[in-house]
mmCIF file of C-alpha atoms and ligand atoms in Angstrom:
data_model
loop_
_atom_site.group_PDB
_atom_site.id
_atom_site.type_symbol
_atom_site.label_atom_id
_atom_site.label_comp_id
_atom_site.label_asym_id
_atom_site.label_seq_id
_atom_site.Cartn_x
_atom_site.Cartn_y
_atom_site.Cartn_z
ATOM 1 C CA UNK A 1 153.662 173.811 26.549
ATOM 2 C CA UNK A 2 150.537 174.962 27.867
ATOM 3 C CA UNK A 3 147.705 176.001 25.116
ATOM 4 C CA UNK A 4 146.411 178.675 27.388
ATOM 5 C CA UNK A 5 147.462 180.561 30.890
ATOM 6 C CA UNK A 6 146.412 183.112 32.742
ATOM 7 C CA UNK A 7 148.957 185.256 33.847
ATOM 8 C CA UNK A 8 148.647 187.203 37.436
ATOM 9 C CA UNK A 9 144.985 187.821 35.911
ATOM 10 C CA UNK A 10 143.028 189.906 38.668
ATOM 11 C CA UNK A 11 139.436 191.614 37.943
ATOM 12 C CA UNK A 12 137.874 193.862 40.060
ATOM 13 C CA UNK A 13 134.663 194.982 40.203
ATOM 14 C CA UNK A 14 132.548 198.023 41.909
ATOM 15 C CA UNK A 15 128.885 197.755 43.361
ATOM 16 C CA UNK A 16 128.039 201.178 45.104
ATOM 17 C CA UNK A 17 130.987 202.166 47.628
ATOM 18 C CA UNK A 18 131.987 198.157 47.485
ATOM 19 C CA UNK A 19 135.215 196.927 45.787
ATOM 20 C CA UNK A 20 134.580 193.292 44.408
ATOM 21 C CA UNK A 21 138.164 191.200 44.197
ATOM 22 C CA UNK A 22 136.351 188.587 41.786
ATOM 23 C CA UNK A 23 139.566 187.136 40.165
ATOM 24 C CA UNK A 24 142.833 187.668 42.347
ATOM 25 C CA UNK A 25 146.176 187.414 41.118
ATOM 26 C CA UNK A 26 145.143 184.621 39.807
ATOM 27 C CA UNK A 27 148.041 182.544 37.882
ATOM 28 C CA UNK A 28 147.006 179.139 35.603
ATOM 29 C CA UNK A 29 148.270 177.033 32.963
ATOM 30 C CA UNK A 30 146.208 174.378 30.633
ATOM 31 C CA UNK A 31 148.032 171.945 29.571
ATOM 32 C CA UNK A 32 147.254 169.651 26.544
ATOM 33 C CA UNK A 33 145.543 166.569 27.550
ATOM 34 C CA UNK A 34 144.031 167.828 30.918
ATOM 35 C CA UNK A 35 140.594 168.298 31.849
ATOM 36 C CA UNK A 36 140.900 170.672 34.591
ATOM 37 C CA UNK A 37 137.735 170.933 36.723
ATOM 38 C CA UNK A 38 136.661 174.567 38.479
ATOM 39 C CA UNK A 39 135.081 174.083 41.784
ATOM 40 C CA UNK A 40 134.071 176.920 44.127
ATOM 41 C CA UNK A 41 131.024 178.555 46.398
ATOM 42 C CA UNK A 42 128.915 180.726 44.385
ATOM 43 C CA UNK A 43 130.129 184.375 43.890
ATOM 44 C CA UNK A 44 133.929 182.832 44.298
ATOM 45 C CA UNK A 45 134.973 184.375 40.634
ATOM 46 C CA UNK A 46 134.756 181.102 38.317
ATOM 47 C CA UNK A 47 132.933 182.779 36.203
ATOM 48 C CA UNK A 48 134.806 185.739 36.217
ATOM 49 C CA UNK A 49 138.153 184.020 35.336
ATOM 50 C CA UNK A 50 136.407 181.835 32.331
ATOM 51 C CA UNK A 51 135.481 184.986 30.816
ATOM 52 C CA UNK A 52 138.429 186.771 30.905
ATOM 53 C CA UNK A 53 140.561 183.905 29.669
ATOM 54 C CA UNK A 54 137.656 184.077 27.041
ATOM 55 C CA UNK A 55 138.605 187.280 26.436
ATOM 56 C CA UNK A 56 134.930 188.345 26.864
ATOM 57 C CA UNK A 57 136.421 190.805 30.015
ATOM 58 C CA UNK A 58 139.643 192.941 29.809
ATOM 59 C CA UNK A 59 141.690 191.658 33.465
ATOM 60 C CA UNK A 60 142.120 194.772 35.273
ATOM 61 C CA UNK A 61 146.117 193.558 35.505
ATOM 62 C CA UNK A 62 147.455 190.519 34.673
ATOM 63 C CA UNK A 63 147.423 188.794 30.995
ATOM 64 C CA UNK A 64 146.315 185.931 29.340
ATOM 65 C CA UNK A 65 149.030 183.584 26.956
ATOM 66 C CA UNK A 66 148.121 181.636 23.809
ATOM 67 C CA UNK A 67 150.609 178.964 23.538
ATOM 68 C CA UNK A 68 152.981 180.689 25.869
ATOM 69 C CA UNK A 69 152.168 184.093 23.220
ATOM 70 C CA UNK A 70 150.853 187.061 25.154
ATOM 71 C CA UNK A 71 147.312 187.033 22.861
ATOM 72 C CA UNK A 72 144.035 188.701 23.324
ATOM 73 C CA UNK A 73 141.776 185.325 23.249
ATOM 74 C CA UNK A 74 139.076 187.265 21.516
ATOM 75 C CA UNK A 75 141.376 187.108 18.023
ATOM 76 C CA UNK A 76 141.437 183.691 18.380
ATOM 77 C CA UNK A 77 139.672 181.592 16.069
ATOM 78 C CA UNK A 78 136.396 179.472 17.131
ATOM 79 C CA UNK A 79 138.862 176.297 16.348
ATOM 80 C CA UNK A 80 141.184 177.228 18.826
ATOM 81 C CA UNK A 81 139.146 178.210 21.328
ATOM 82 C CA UNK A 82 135.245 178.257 22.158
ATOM 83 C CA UNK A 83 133.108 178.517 24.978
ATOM 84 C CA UNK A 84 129.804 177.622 26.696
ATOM 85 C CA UNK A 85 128.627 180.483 28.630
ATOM 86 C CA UNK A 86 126.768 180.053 31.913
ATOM 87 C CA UNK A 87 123.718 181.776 29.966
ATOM 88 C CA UNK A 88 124.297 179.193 27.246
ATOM 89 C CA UNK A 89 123.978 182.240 24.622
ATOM 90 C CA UNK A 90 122.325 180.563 22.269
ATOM 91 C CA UNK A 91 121.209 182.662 19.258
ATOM 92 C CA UNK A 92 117.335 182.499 18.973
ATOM 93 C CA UNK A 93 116.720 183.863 15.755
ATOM 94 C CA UNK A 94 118.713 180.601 14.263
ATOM 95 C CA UNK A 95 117.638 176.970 14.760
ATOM 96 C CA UNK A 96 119.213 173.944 16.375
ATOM 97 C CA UNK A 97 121.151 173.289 13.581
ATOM 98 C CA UNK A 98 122.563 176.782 12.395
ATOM 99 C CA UNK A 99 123.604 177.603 15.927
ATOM 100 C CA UNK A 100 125.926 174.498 15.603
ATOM 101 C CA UNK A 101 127.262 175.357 12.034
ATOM 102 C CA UNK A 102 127.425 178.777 12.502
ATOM 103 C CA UNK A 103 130.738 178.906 12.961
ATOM 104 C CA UNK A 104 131.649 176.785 10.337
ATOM 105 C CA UNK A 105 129.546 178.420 7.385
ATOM 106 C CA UNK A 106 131.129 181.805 8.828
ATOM 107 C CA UNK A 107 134.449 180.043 7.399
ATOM 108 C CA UNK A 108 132.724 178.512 4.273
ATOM 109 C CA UNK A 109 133.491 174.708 5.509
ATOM 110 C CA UNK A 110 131.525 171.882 5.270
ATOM 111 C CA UNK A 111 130.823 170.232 8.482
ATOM 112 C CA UNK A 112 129.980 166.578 9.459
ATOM 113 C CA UNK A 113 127.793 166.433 12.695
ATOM 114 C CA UNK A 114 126.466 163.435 11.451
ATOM 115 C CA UNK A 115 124.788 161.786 14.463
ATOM 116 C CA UNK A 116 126.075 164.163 17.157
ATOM 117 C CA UNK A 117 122.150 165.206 17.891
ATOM 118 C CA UNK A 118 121.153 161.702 18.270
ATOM 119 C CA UNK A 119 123.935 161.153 20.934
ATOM 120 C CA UNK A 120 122.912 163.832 22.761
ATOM 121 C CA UNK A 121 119.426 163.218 23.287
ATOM 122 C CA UNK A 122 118.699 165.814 20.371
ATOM 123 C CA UNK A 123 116.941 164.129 17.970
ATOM 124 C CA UNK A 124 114.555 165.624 15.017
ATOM 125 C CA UNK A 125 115.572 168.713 17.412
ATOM 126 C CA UNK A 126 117.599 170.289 14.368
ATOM 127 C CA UNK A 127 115.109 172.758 12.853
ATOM 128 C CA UNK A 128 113.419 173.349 16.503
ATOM 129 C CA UNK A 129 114.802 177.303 17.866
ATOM 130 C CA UNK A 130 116.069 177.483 20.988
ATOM 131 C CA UNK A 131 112.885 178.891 23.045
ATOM 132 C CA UNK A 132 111.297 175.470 21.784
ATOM 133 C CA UNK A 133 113.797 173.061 24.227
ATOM 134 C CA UNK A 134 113.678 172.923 27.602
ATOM 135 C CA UNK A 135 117.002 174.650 29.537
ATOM 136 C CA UNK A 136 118.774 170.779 29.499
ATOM 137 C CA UNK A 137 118.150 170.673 25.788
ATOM 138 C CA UNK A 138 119.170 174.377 25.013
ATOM 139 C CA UNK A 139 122.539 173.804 27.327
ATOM 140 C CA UNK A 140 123.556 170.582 25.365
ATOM 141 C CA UNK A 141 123.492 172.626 22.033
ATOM 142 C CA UNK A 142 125.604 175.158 23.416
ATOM 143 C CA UNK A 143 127.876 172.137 24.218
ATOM 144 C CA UNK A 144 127.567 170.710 20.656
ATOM 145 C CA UNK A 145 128.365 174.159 19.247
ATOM 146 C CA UNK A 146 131.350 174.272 21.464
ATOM 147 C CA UNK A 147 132.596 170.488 20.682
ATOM 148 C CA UNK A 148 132.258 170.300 16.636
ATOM 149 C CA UNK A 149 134.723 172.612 15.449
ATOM 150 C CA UNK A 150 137.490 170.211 17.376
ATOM 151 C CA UNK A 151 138.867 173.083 19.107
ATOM 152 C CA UNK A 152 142.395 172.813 21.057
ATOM 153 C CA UNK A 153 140.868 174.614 24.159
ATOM 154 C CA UNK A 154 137.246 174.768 25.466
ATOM 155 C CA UNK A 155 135.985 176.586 28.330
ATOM 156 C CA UNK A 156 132.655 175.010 30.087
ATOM 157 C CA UNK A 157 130.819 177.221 32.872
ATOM 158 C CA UNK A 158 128.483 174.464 34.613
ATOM 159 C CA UNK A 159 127.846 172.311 31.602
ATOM 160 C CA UNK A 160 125.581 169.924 33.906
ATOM 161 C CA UNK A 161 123.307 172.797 35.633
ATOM 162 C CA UNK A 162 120.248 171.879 33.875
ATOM 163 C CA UNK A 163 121.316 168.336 33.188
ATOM 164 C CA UNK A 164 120.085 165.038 35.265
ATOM 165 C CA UNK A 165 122.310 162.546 36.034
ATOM 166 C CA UNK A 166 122.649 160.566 32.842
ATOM 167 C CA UNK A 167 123.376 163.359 30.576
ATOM 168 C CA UNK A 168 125.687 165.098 32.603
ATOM 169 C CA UNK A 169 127.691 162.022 32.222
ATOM 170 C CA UNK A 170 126.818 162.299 28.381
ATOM 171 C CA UNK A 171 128.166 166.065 28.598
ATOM 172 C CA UNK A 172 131.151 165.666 30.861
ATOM 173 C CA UNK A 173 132.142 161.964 28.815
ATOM 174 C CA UNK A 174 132.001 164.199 25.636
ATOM 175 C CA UNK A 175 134.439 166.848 26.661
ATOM 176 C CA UNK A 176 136.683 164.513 27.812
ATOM 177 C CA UNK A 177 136.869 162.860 24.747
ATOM 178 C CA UNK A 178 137.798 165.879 23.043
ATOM 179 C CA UNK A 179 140.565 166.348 25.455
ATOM 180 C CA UNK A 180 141.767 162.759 25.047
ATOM 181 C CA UNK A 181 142.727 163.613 21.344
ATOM 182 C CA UNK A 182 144.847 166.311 23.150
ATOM 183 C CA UNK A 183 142.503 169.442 23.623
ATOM 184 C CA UNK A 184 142.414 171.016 27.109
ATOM 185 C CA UNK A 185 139.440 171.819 28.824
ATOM 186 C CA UNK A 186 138.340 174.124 31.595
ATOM 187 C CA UNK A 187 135.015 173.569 33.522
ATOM 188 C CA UNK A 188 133.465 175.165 36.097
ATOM 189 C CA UNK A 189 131.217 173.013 37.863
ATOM 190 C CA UNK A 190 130.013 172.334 41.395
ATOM 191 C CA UNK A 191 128.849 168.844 39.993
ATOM 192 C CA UNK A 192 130.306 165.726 42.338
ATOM 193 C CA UNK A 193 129.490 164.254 38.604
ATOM 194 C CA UNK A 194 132.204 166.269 37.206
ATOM 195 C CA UNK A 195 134.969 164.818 39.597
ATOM 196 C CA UNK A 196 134.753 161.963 38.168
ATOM 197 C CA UNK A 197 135.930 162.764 34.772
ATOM 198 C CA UNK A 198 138.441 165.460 36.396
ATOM 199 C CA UNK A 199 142.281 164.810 35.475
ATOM 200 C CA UNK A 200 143.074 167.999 37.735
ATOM 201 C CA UNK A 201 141.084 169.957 40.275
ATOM 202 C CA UNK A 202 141.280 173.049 41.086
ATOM 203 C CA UNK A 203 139.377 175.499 43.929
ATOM 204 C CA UNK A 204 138.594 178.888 43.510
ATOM 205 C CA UNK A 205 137.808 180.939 47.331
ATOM 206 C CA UNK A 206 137.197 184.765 46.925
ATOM 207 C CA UNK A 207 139.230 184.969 43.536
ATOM 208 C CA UNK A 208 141.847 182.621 44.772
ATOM 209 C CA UNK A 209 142.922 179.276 43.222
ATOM 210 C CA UNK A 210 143.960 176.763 45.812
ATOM 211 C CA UNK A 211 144.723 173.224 43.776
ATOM 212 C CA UNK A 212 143.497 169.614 45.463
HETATM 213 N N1 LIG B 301 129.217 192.692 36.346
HETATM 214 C C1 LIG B 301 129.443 192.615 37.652
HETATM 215 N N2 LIG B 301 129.382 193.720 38.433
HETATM 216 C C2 LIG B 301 129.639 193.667 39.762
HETATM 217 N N3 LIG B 301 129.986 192.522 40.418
HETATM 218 C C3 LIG B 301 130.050 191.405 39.683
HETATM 219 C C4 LIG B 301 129.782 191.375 38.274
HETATM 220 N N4 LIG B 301 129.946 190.100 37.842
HETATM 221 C C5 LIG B 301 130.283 189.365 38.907
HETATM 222 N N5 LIG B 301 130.352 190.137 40.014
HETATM 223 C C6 LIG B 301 130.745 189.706 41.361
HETATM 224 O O1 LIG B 301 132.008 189.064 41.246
HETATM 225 C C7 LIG B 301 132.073 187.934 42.107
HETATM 226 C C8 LIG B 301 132.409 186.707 41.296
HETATM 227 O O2 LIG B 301 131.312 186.391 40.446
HETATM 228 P P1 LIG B 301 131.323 185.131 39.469
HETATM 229 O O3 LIG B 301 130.123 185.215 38.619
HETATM 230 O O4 LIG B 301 132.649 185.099 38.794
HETATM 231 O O5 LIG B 301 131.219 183.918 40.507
HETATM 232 P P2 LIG B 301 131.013 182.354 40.258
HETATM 233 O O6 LIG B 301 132.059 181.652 41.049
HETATM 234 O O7 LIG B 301 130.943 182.078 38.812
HETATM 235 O O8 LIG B 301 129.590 182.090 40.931
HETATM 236 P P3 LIG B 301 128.440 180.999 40.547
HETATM 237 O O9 LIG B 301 128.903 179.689 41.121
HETATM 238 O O10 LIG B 301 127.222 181.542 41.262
HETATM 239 O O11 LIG B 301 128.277 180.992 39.072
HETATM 240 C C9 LIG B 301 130.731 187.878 42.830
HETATM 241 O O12 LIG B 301 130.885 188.507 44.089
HETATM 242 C C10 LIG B 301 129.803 188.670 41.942
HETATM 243 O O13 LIG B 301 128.775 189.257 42.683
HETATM 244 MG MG1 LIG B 302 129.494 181.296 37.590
#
Protein backbone atom coordinates (compact mmCIF):
# COMPACT_ATOMS: atom_id res chain seq x y z
CA UNK A 1 0.00 0.00 0.00
CA UNK A 2 1.31 3.27 -0.67
CA UNK A 3 2.53 5.41 2.59
CA UNK A 4 1.47 8.60 0.95
CA UNK A 5 -0.65 9.84 -2.35
CA UNK A 6 -1.79 12.69 -3.63
CA UNK A 7 -5.11 12.56 -4.76
CA UNK A 8 -6.34 14.83 -7.94
CA UNK A 9 -4.25 17.53 -5.82
CA UNK A 10 -4.43 20.89 -7.93
CA UNK A 11 -3.19 24.44 -6.45
CA UNK A 12 -3.76 27.50 -7.96
CA UNK A 13 -2.36 30.57 -7.47
CA UNK A 14 -3.12 34.47 -8.38
CA UNK A 15 -0.41 37.19 -9.32
CA UNK A 16 -2.32 40.45 -10.39
CA UNK A 17 -5.09 39.55 -13.14
CA UNK A 18 -2.87 36.11 -13.74
CA UNK A 19 -4.19 32.64 -12.72
CA UNK A 20 -1.11 30.36 -11.82
CA UNK A 21 -2.07 26.36 -12.44
CA UNK A 22 1.10 25.39 -10.21
CA UNK A 23 -0.05 21.80 -9.31
CA UNK A 24 -2.71 20.29 -11.83
CA UNK A 25 -4.82 17.49 -11.15
CA UNK A 26 -2.07 16.07 -10.13
CA UNK A 27 -2.55 12.22 -8.98
CA UNK A 28 0.65 10.19 -7.11
CA UNK A 29 1.33 7.32 -5.02
CA UNK A 30 4.69 6.52 -2.84
CA UNK A 31 5.21 3.37 -2.42
CA UNK A 32 7.43 1.75 0.31
CA UNK A 33 10.83 1.10 -0.89
CA UNK A 34 10.94 3.71 -3.78
CA UNK A 35 12.96 6.66 -4.12
CA UNK A 36 11.00 8.61 -6.50
CA UNK A 37 12.98 11.48 -8.09
CA UNK A 38 11.07 15.05 -9.11
CA UNK A 39 12.48 16.53 -12.19
CA UNK A 40 11.10 19.64 -13.91
CA UNK A 41 12.00 23.37 -15.45
CA UNK A 42 11.90 25.92 -12.86
CA UNK A 43 8.42 27.41 -12.00
CA UNK A 44 6.91 23.75 -13.18
CA UNK A 45 5.11 23.29 -9.52
CA UNK A 46 7.65 20.77 -7.71
CA UNK A 47 7.71 22.75 -5.12
CA UNK A 48 4.28 23.42 -4.97
CA UNK A 49 3.22 19.70 -4.84
CA UNK A 50 6.03 18.85 -1.98
CA UNK A 51 4.40 21.31 0.11
CA UNK A 52 1.08 20.44 -0.14
CA UNK A 53 1.69 16.74 0.34
CA UNK A 54 3.59 18.38 3.35
CA UNK A 55 0.63 19.73 4.28
CA UNK A 56 2.38 23.15 4.55
CA UNK A 57 -0.45 24.40 1.62
CA UNK A 58 -4.22 23.51 1.68
CA UNK A 59 -4.73 21.95 -2.39
CA UNK A 60 -7.30 24.11 -3.75
CA UNK A 61 -9.18 20.50 -4.74
CA UNK A 62 -7.89 17.34 -4.57
CA UNK A 63 -6.59 15.44 -1.22
CA UNK A 64 -3.74 13.95 0.13
CA UNK A 65 -3.89 9.95 1.72
CA UNK A 66 -1.82 8.63 4.64
CA UNK A 67 -1.60 5.01 4.15
CA UNK A 68 -4.51 4.97 1.79
CA UNK A 69 -6.39 7.29 5.00
CA UNK A 70 -7.65 10.63 3.74
CA UNK A 71 -5.17 12.65 6.49
CA UNK A 72 -4.12 16.19 6.76
CA UNK A 73 -0.12 15.51 6.65
CA UNK A 74 0.35 18.37 9.03
CA UNK A 75 -1.09 15.91 12.09
CA UNK A 76 1.34 13.64 11.22
CA UNK A 77 4.10 13.00 13.43
CA UNK A 78 7.89 14.12 12.54
CA UNK A 79 8.49 10.07 12.48
CA UNK A 80 6.19 9.56 9.86
CA UNK A 81 6.87 12.19 7.85
CA UNK A 82 9.51 15.16 7.61
CA UNK A 83 10.77 17.44 5.20
CA UNK A 84 13.69 19.53 3.86
CA UNK A 85 12.41 22.70 2.56
CA UNK A 86 13.97 24.41 -0.45
CA UNK A 87 14.84 27.33 2.15
CA UNK A 88 16.34 24.61 4.35
CA UNK A 89 14.38 26.35 7.41
CA UNK A 90 16.75 25.91 9.70
CA UNK A 91 16.03 27.49 13.12
CA UNK A 92 18.82 30.07 13.94
CA UNK A 93 18.28 30.76 17.38
CA UNK A 94 19.28 26.84 18.06
CA UNK A 95 22.65 25.26 17.19
CA UNK A 96 23.74 22.44 14.93
CA UNK A 97 22.90 20.05 17.29
CA UNK A 98 19.41 21.15 18.77
CA UNK A 99 18.07 21.69 15.28
CA UNK A 100 18.72 17.89 14.80
CA UNK A 101 17.21 16.78 18.23
CA UNK A 102 14.61 19.06 18.26
CA UNK A 103 12.23 16.89 17.35
CA UNK A 104 13.16 14.28 19.47
CA UNK A 105 13.45 16.26 22.91
CA UNK A 106 9.90 17.71 21.77
CA UNK A 107 8.90 13.87 22.43
CA UNK A 108 11.22 13.42 25.51
CA UNK A 109 13.44 10.57 23.62
CA UNK A 110 16.84 10.01 23.72
CA UNK A 111 18.50 10.07 20.43
CA UNK A 112 21.71 8.41 19.05
CA UNK A 113 23.30 10.53 16.18
CA UNK A 114 26.40 9.20 17.14
CA UNK A 115 28.72 9.90 14.19
CA UNK A 116 26.09 11.15 11.72
CA UNK A 117 28.03 14.79 11.73
CA UNK A 118 31.26 13.21 10.98
CA UNK A 119 29.71 11.42 7.89
CA UNK A 120 28.46 14.33 6.65
CA UNK A 121 31.30 16.50 6.54
CA UNK A 122 29.95 18.16 9.89
CA UNK A 123 32.40 17.78 12.24
CA UNK A 124 32.99 19.87 15.69
CA UNK A 125 30.03 21.72 13.66
CA UNK A 126 27.52 20.71 16.59
CA UNK A 127 27.46 23.83 18.79
CA UNK A 128 28.17 26.18 15.55
CA UNK A 129 24.34 28.14 14.61
CA UNK A 130 23.30 28.01 11.40
CA UNK A 131 24.46 31.64 10.06
CA UNK A 132 28.05 30.21 11.01
CA UNK A 133 28.05 27.32 7.90
CA UNK A 134 28.20 28.01 4.60
CA UNK A 135 24.64 27.21 2.48
CA UNK A 136 26.22 23.34 1.69
CA UNK A 137 26.76 22.94 5.39
CA UNK A 138 23.38 24.55 6.55
CA UNK A 139 21.45 22.25 3.72
CA UNK A 140 23.10 18.95 5.01
CA UNK A 141 21.70 19.69 8.59
CA UNK A 142 18.39 20.18 7.31
CA UNK A 143 19.01 16.70 5.74
CA UNK A 144 20.29 15.22 9.06
CA UNK A 145 17.25 16.68 10.84
CA UNK A 146 15.09 15.10 8.26
CA UNK A 147 16.98 11.50 8.28
CA UNK A 148 17.39 10.78 12.26
CA UNK A 149 14.02 10.34 13.41
CA UNK A 150 13.84 7.16 10.77
CA UNK A 151 10.79 8.47 9.30
CA UNK A 152 8.54 6.19 6.85
CA UNK A 153 8.26 9.13 4.30
CA UNK A 154 10.63 12.07 3.57
CA UNK A 155 10.16 14.79 1.22
CA UNK A 156 13.58 16.45 -0.26
CA UNK A 157 13.22 19.82 -2.39
CA UNK A 158 16.82 19.98 -4.17
CA UNK A 159 18.84 18.36 -1.45
CA UNK A 160 22.11 18.84 -3.73
CA UNK A 161 21.58 22.75 -4.67
CA UNK A 162 24.37 23.94 -2.64
CA UNK A 163 26.21 20.65 -2.65
CA UNK A 164 29.43 19.74 -5.00
CA UNK A 165 29.69 16.64 -6.44
CA UNK A 166 30.92 14.40 -3.66
CA UNK A 167 28.41 15.30 -1.13
CA UNK A 168 25.54 15.25 -3.19
CA UNK A 169 26.39 11.68 -3.57
CA UNK A 170 26.83 11.69 0.36
CA UNK A 171 23.17 13.31 0.51
CA UNK A 172 21.38 11.39 -2.19
CA UNK A 173 23.40 7.77 -0.88
CA UNK A 174 21.90 8.72 2.58
CA UNK A 175 18.29 8.98 1.62
CA UNK A 176 18.43 6.06 -0.17
CA UNK A 177 19.52 4.18 2.55
CA UNK A 178 16.71 5.20 4.53
CA UNK A 179 14.44 4.05 1.85
CA UNK A 180 16.22 0.69 1.54
CA UNK A 181 14.97 -0.18 5.15
CA UNK A 182 11.54 0.51 3.48
CA UNK A 183 10.88 4.38 3.82
CA UNK A 184 9.77 6.22 0.66
CA UNK A 185 11.23 9.23 -0.47
CA UNK A 186 10.29 12.13 -2.68
CA UNK A 187 12.97 14.52 -4.17
CA UNK A 188 12.86 17.23 -6.23
CA UNK A 189 15.95 17.74 -7.96
CA UNK A 190 17.24 18.87 -11.34
CA UNK A 191 20.59 17.05 -10.32
CA UNK A 192 21.82 14.41 -13.29
CA UNK A 193 23.48 13.22 -9.74
CA UNK A 194 20.16 12.36 -8.46
CA UNK A 195 19.29 9.92 -11.41
CA UNK A 196 21.52 7.85 -10.41
CA UNK A 197 20.15 6.85 -7.14
CA UNK A 198 16.46 7.22 -8.69
CA UNK A 199 14.29 3.87 -8.43
CA UNK A 200 11.41 5.92 -10.28
CA UNK A 201 11.34 9.18 -12.19
CA UNK A 202 8.96 11.29 -12.55
CA UNK A 203 8.47 14.87 -14.69
CA UNK A 204 6.56 17.63 -13.67
CA UNK A 205 5.59 20.36 -16.99
CA UNK A 206 3.24 23.28 -15.93
CA UNK A 207 1.72 21.27 -12.88
CA UNK A 208 1.60 18.09 -14.82
CA UNK A 209 3.30 14.75 -13.95
CA UNK A 210 4.38 12.86 -17.01
CA UNK A 211 6.44 9.52 -15.65
CA UNK A 212 9.88 8.31 -17.67
N1 LIG B 1 3.09 32.09 -3.25
C1 LIG B 1 2.98 32.15 -4.58
N2 LIG B 1 2.21 33.10 -5.17
C2 LIG B 1 2.06 33.16 -6.51
N3 LIG B 1 2.65 32.27 -7.37
C3 LIG B 1 3.42 31.32 -6.83
C4 LIG B 1 3.64 31.20 -5.42
N4 LIG B 1 4.45 30.14 -5.21
C5 LIG B 1 4.74 29.63 -6.41
N5 LIG B 1 4.13 30.33 -7.39
C6 LIG B 1 4.16 30.04 -8.82
O1 LIG B 1 3.75 28.68 -8.99
C7 LIG B 1 4.52 28.05 -10.01
C8 LIG B 1 5.18 26.82 -9.45
O2 LIG B 1 6.17 27.21 -8.51
P1 LIG B 1 7.09 26.15 -7.74
O3 LIG B 1 7.86 26.89 -6.72
O4 LIG B 1 6.20 25.05 -7.27
O5 LIG B 1 8.03 25.63 -8.92
P2 LIG B 1 9.31 24.67 -8.88
O6 LIG B 1 9.09 23.62 -9.91
O7 LIG B 1 9.57 24.23 -7.49
O8 LIG B 1 10.47 25.64 -9.37
P3 LIG B 1 12.06 25.64 -8.99
O9 LIG B 1 12.68 24.55 -9.82
O10 LIG B 1 12.50 27.02 -9.44
O11 LIG B 1 12.19 25.45 -7.53
C9 LIG B 1 5.48 29.12 -10.53
O12 LIG B 1 4.90 29.69 -11.69
C10 LIG B 1 5.55 30.13 -9.41
O13 LIG B 1 5.83 31.41 -9.90
MG1 LIG C 1 11.14 24.48 -6.21
Amino acid sequence: MSVLSAIGVSRTYRRGPEVIHAVDDVTLHLEPGVLTIIQGPSGSGKTTLLNVLAGWEPPDSGHVEWRGVERHPSTLAWTDLTVVPQRVGLLSELTVAENVTLAARIRSEPLDTGGVYSRFGLDDLEEAFPGELSAGQQQRVAIIRALIDRPAAILVDEPTSSQDEDNARLVLSEIQSLVRSGATALVASHDPIALEFADRVIRMRDGRLDET
